[in-house]
Coordinates of C-alpha atoms in Angstrom, one line a residue:
X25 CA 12.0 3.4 11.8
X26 CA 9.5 3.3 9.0
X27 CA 7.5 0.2 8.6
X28 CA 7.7 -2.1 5.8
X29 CA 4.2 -3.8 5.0
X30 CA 4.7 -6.8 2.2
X31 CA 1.8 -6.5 -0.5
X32 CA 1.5 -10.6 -1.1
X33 CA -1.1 -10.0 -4.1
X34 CA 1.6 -11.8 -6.5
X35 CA 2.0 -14.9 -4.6
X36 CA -2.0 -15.0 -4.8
X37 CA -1.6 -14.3 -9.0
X38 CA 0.7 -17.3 -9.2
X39 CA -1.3 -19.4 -7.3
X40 CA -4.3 -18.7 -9.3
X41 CA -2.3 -19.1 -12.9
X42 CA -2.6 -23.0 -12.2
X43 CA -5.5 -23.7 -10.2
X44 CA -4.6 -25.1 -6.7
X45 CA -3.4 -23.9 -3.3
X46 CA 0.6 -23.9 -4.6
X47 CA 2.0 -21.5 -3.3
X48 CA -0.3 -20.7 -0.3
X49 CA -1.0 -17.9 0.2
X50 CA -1.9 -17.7 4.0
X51 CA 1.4 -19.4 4.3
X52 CA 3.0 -16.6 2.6
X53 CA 1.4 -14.1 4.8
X54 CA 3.0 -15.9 8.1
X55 CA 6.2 -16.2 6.2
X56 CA 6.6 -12.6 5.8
X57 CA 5.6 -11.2 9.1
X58 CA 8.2 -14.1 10.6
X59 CA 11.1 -13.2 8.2
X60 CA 10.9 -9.7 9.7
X61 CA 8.3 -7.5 7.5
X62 CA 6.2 -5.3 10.2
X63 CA 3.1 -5.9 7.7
X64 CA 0.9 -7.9 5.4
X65 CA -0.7 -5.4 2.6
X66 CA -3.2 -7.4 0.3
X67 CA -5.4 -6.0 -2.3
X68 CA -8.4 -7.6 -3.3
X69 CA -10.4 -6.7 -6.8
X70 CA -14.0 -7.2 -7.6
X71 CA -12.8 -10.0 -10.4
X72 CA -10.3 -11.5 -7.1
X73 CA -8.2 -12.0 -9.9
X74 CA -5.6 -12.7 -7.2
X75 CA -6.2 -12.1 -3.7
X76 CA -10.0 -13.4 -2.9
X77 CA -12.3 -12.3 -0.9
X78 CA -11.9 -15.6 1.4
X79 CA -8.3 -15.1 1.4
X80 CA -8.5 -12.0 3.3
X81 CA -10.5 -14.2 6.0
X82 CA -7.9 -16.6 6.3
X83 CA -4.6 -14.4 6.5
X84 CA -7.3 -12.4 9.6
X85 CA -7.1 -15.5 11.4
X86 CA -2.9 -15.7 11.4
X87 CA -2.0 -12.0 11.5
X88 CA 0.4 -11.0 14.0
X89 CA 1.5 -7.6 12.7
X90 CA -0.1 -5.2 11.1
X91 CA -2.6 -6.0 8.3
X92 CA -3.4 -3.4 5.5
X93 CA -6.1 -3.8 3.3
X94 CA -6.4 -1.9 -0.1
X95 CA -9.0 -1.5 -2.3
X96 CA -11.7 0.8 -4.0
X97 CA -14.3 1.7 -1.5
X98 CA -16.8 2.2 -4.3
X99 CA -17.2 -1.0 -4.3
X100 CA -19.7 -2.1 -1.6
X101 CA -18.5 -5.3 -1.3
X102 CA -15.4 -4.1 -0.7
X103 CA -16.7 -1.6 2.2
X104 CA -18.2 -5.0 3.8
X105 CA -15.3 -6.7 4.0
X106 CA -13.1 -4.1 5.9
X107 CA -16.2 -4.1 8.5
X108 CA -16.0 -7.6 8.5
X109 CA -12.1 -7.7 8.8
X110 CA -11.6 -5.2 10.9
X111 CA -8.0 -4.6 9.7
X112 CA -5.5 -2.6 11.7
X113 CA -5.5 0.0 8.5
X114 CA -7.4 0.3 5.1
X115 CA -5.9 2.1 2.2
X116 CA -8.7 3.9 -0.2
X117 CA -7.8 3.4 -4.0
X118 CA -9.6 5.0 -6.5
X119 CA -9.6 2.0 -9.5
X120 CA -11.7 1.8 -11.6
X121 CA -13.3 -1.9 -12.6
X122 CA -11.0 -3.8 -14.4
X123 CA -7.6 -1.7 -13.7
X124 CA -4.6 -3.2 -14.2
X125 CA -2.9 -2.0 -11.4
X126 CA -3.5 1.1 -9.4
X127 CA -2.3 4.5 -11.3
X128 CA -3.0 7.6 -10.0
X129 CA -4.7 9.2 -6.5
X130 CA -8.0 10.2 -5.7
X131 CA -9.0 14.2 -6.3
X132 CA -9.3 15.3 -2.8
X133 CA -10.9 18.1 -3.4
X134 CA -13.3 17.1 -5.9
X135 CA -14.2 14.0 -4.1
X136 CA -13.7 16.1 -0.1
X137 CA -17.8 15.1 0.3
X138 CA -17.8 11.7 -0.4
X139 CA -14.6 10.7 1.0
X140 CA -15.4 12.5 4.5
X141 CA -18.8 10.3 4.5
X142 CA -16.7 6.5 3.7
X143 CA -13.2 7.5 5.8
X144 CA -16.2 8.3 8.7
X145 CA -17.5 4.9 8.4
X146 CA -14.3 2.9 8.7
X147 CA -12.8 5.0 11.6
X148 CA -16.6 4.7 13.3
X149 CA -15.2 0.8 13.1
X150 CA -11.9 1.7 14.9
X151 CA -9.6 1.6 11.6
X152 CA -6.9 3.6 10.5
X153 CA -8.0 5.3 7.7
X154 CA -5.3 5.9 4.5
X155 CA -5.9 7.4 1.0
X156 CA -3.8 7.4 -2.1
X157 CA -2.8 10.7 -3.5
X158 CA -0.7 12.1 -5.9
X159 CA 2.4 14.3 -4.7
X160 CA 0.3 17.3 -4.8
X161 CA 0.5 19.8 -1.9
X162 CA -3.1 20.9 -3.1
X163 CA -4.2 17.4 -3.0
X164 CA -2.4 16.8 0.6
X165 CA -4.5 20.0 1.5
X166 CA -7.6 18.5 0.5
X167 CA -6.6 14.7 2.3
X168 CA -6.6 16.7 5.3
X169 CA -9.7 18.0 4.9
X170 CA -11.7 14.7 4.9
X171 CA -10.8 13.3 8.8
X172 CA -8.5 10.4 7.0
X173 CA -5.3 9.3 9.3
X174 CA -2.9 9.0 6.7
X175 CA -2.3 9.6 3.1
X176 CA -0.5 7.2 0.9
X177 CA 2.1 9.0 -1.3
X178 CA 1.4 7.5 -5.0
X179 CA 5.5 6.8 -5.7
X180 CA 5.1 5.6 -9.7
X181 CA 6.5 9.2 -11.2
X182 CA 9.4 9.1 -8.3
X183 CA 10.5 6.1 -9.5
X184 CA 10.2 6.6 -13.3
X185 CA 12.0 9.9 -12.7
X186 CA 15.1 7.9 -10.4
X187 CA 15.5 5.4 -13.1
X188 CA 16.2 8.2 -15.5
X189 CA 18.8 9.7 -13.5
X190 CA 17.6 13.0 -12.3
X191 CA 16.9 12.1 -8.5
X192 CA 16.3 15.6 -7.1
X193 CA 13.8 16.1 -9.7
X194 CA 12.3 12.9 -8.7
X195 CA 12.1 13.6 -5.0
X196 CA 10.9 16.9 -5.3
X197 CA 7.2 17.0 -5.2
X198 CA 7.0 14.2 -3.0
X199 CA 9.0 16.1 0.0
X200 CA 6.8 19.1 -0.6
X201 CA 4.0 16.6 -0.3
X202 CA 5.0 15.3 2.6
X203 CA 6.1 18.4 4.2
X204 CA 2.4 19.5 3.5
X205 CA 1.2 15.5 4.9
X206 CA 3.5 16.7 8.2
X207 CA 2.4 20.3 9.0
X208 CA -1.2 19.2 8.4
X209 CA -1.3 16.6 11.0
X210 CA -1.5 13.4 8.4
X211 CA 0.8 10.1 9.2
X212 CA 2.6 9.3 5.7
X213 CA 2.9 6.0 3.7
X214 CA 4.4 5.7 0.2
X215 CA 3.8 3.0 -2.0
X216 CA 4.0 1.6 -5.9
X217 CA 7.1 1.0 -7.6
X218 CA 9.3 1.1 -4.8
X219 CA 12.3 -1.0 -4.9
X220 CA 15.9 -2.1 -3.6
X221 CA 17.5 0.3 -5.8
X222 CA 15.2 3.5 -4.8
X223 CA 13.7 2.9 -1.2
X224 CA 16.9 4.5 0.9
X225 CA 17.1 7.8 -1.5
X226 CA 13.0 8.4 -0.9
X227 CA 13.5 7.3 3.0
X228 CA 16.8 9.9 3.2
X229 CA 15.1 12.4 2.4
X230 CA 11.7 12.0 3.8
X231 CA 12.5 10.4 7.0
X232 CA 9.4 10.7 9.3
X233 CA 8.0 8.3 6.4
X234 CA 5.8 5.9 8.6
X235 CA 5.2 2.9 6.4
X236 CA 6.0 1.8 2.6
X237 CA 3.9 -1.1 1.0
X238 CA 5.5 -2.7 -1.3
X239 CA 4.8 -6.2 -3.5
X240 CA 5.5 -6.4 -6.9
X241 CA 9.4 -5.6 -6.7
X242 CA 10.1 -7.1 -3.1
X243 CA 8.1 -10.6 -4.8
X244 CA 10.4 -10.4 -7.9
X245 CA 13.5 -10.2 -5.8
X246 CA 12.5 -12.5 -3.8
X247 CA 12.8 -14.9 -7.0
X248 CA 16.4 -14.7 -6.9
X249 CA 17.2 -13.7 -3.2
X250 CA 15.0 -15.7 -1.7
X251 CA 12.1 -14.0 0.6
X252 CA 13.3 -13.9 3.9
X253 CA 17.1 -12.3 2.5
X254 CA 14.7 -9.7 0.1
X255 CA 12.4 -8.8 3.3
X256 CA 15.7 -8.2 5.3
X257 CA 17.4 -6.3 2.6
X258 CA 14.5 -3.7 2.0
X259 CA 14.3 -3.2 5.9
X260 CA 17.6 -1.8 6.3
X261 CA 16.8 0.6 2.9
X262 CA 14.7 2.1 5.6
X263 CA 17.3 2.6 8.1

């Protein structure tokens, strides 16, 4: 069954709007894991404009499951946390200071040198090593090359293509992707605008899918659903 991780970064942005520990975030992250989600994702940014630095420390100390860390390994203080941290996995992002949120994957190929030396570092550490790409089978090729573990299927243009109705052509790249991911050794996660109304189609037809991380939609439910109902209804989208 593919794992779902829960990307709590919102629940830190809404915490931080007003100053304060409300909601709590660490509490969040021991909510998730015992409503059912196989994983805590965070995300933390040089500004920490929502998860900090210090909250990684403290959701360490209460993990049960499996704990994902994202986040631009350019970033040196980034790279020092994960040693610190130790996570069970850490997903390379290539932001750029200041972004938004994460949009597009890193260039493999281009990159194949640099990427080799930082995955290298982190598995040295024992961690699972993940990087974001783009559905692109050369791009999969080049992942491949660089010793990471996994690759991290960047799922924005599948979901912007379901919403308009044409679900094969949405899907398409990202099976060849993953085909590619498969024959090539890689373990497979999927992640970004993934949501109650698109998870099942993507998990149908790329079913040795090993983990989704998803936070932004799965927090919005939540809103109305309630968190432990919205964590049990995107687990059985992965059925």
């Amino acid at each position: 069954m593919t794992k779902l991780s829960v990307n709590i970064n919102k629940i830190a942005t809404l915490r931080n709007s007003r100053g304060g520990n409300n909601p709590d975030v660490v509490k969040a992250a021991i909510d998730v894991q015992q409503f059912g989600a196989d994983g805590v994702t965070v995300h933390p940014r040089p500004d920490e404009r929502h998860i900090r630095y210090n909250d990684v420390r403290e959701i360490k100390k209460i993990i049960t499951t499996e704990f994902n860390i994202e986040g631009n390994c350019t970033e040196q203080k980034f790279v020092d946390l994960v040693l610190e941290i130790k996570p069970d996995q850490v997903t390379l992002v290539p932001d750029i200071l200041g972004q938004l949120t994460s949009d597009h994957g890193w260039d493999t190929i281009k990159n194949k040198d640099y990427l080799e030396d930082i995955i290298a570092v982190f598995k040295k550490a024992g961690i699972r090593v993940s990087i974001f790409v783009d559905p692109d089978v050369k791009m999969v090729e080049g992942a491949a090359a660089t010793g990471t573990d996994r690759i991290e299927l960047y799922t924005e243009g599948y979901a912007k293509k379901y919403t308009s109705g044409n679900k094969q052509s949405a899907i398409g790249d990202y099976v060849e992707a993953a085909k590619k991911a498969k024959e090539s050794g890689l373990g497979l996660n999927a992640g970004h605008d993934l949501d109650l109304k698109n998870l099942k189609y993507f998990k149908e037809n790329i079913p040795w899918l090993d983990e989704v991380s998803i936070g932004h939609a799965l927090i919005c439910d939540a809103i109305y659903l309630g968190l432990e109902n919205t964590i049990q209804l995107y687990k059985r989208q992965l059925m």
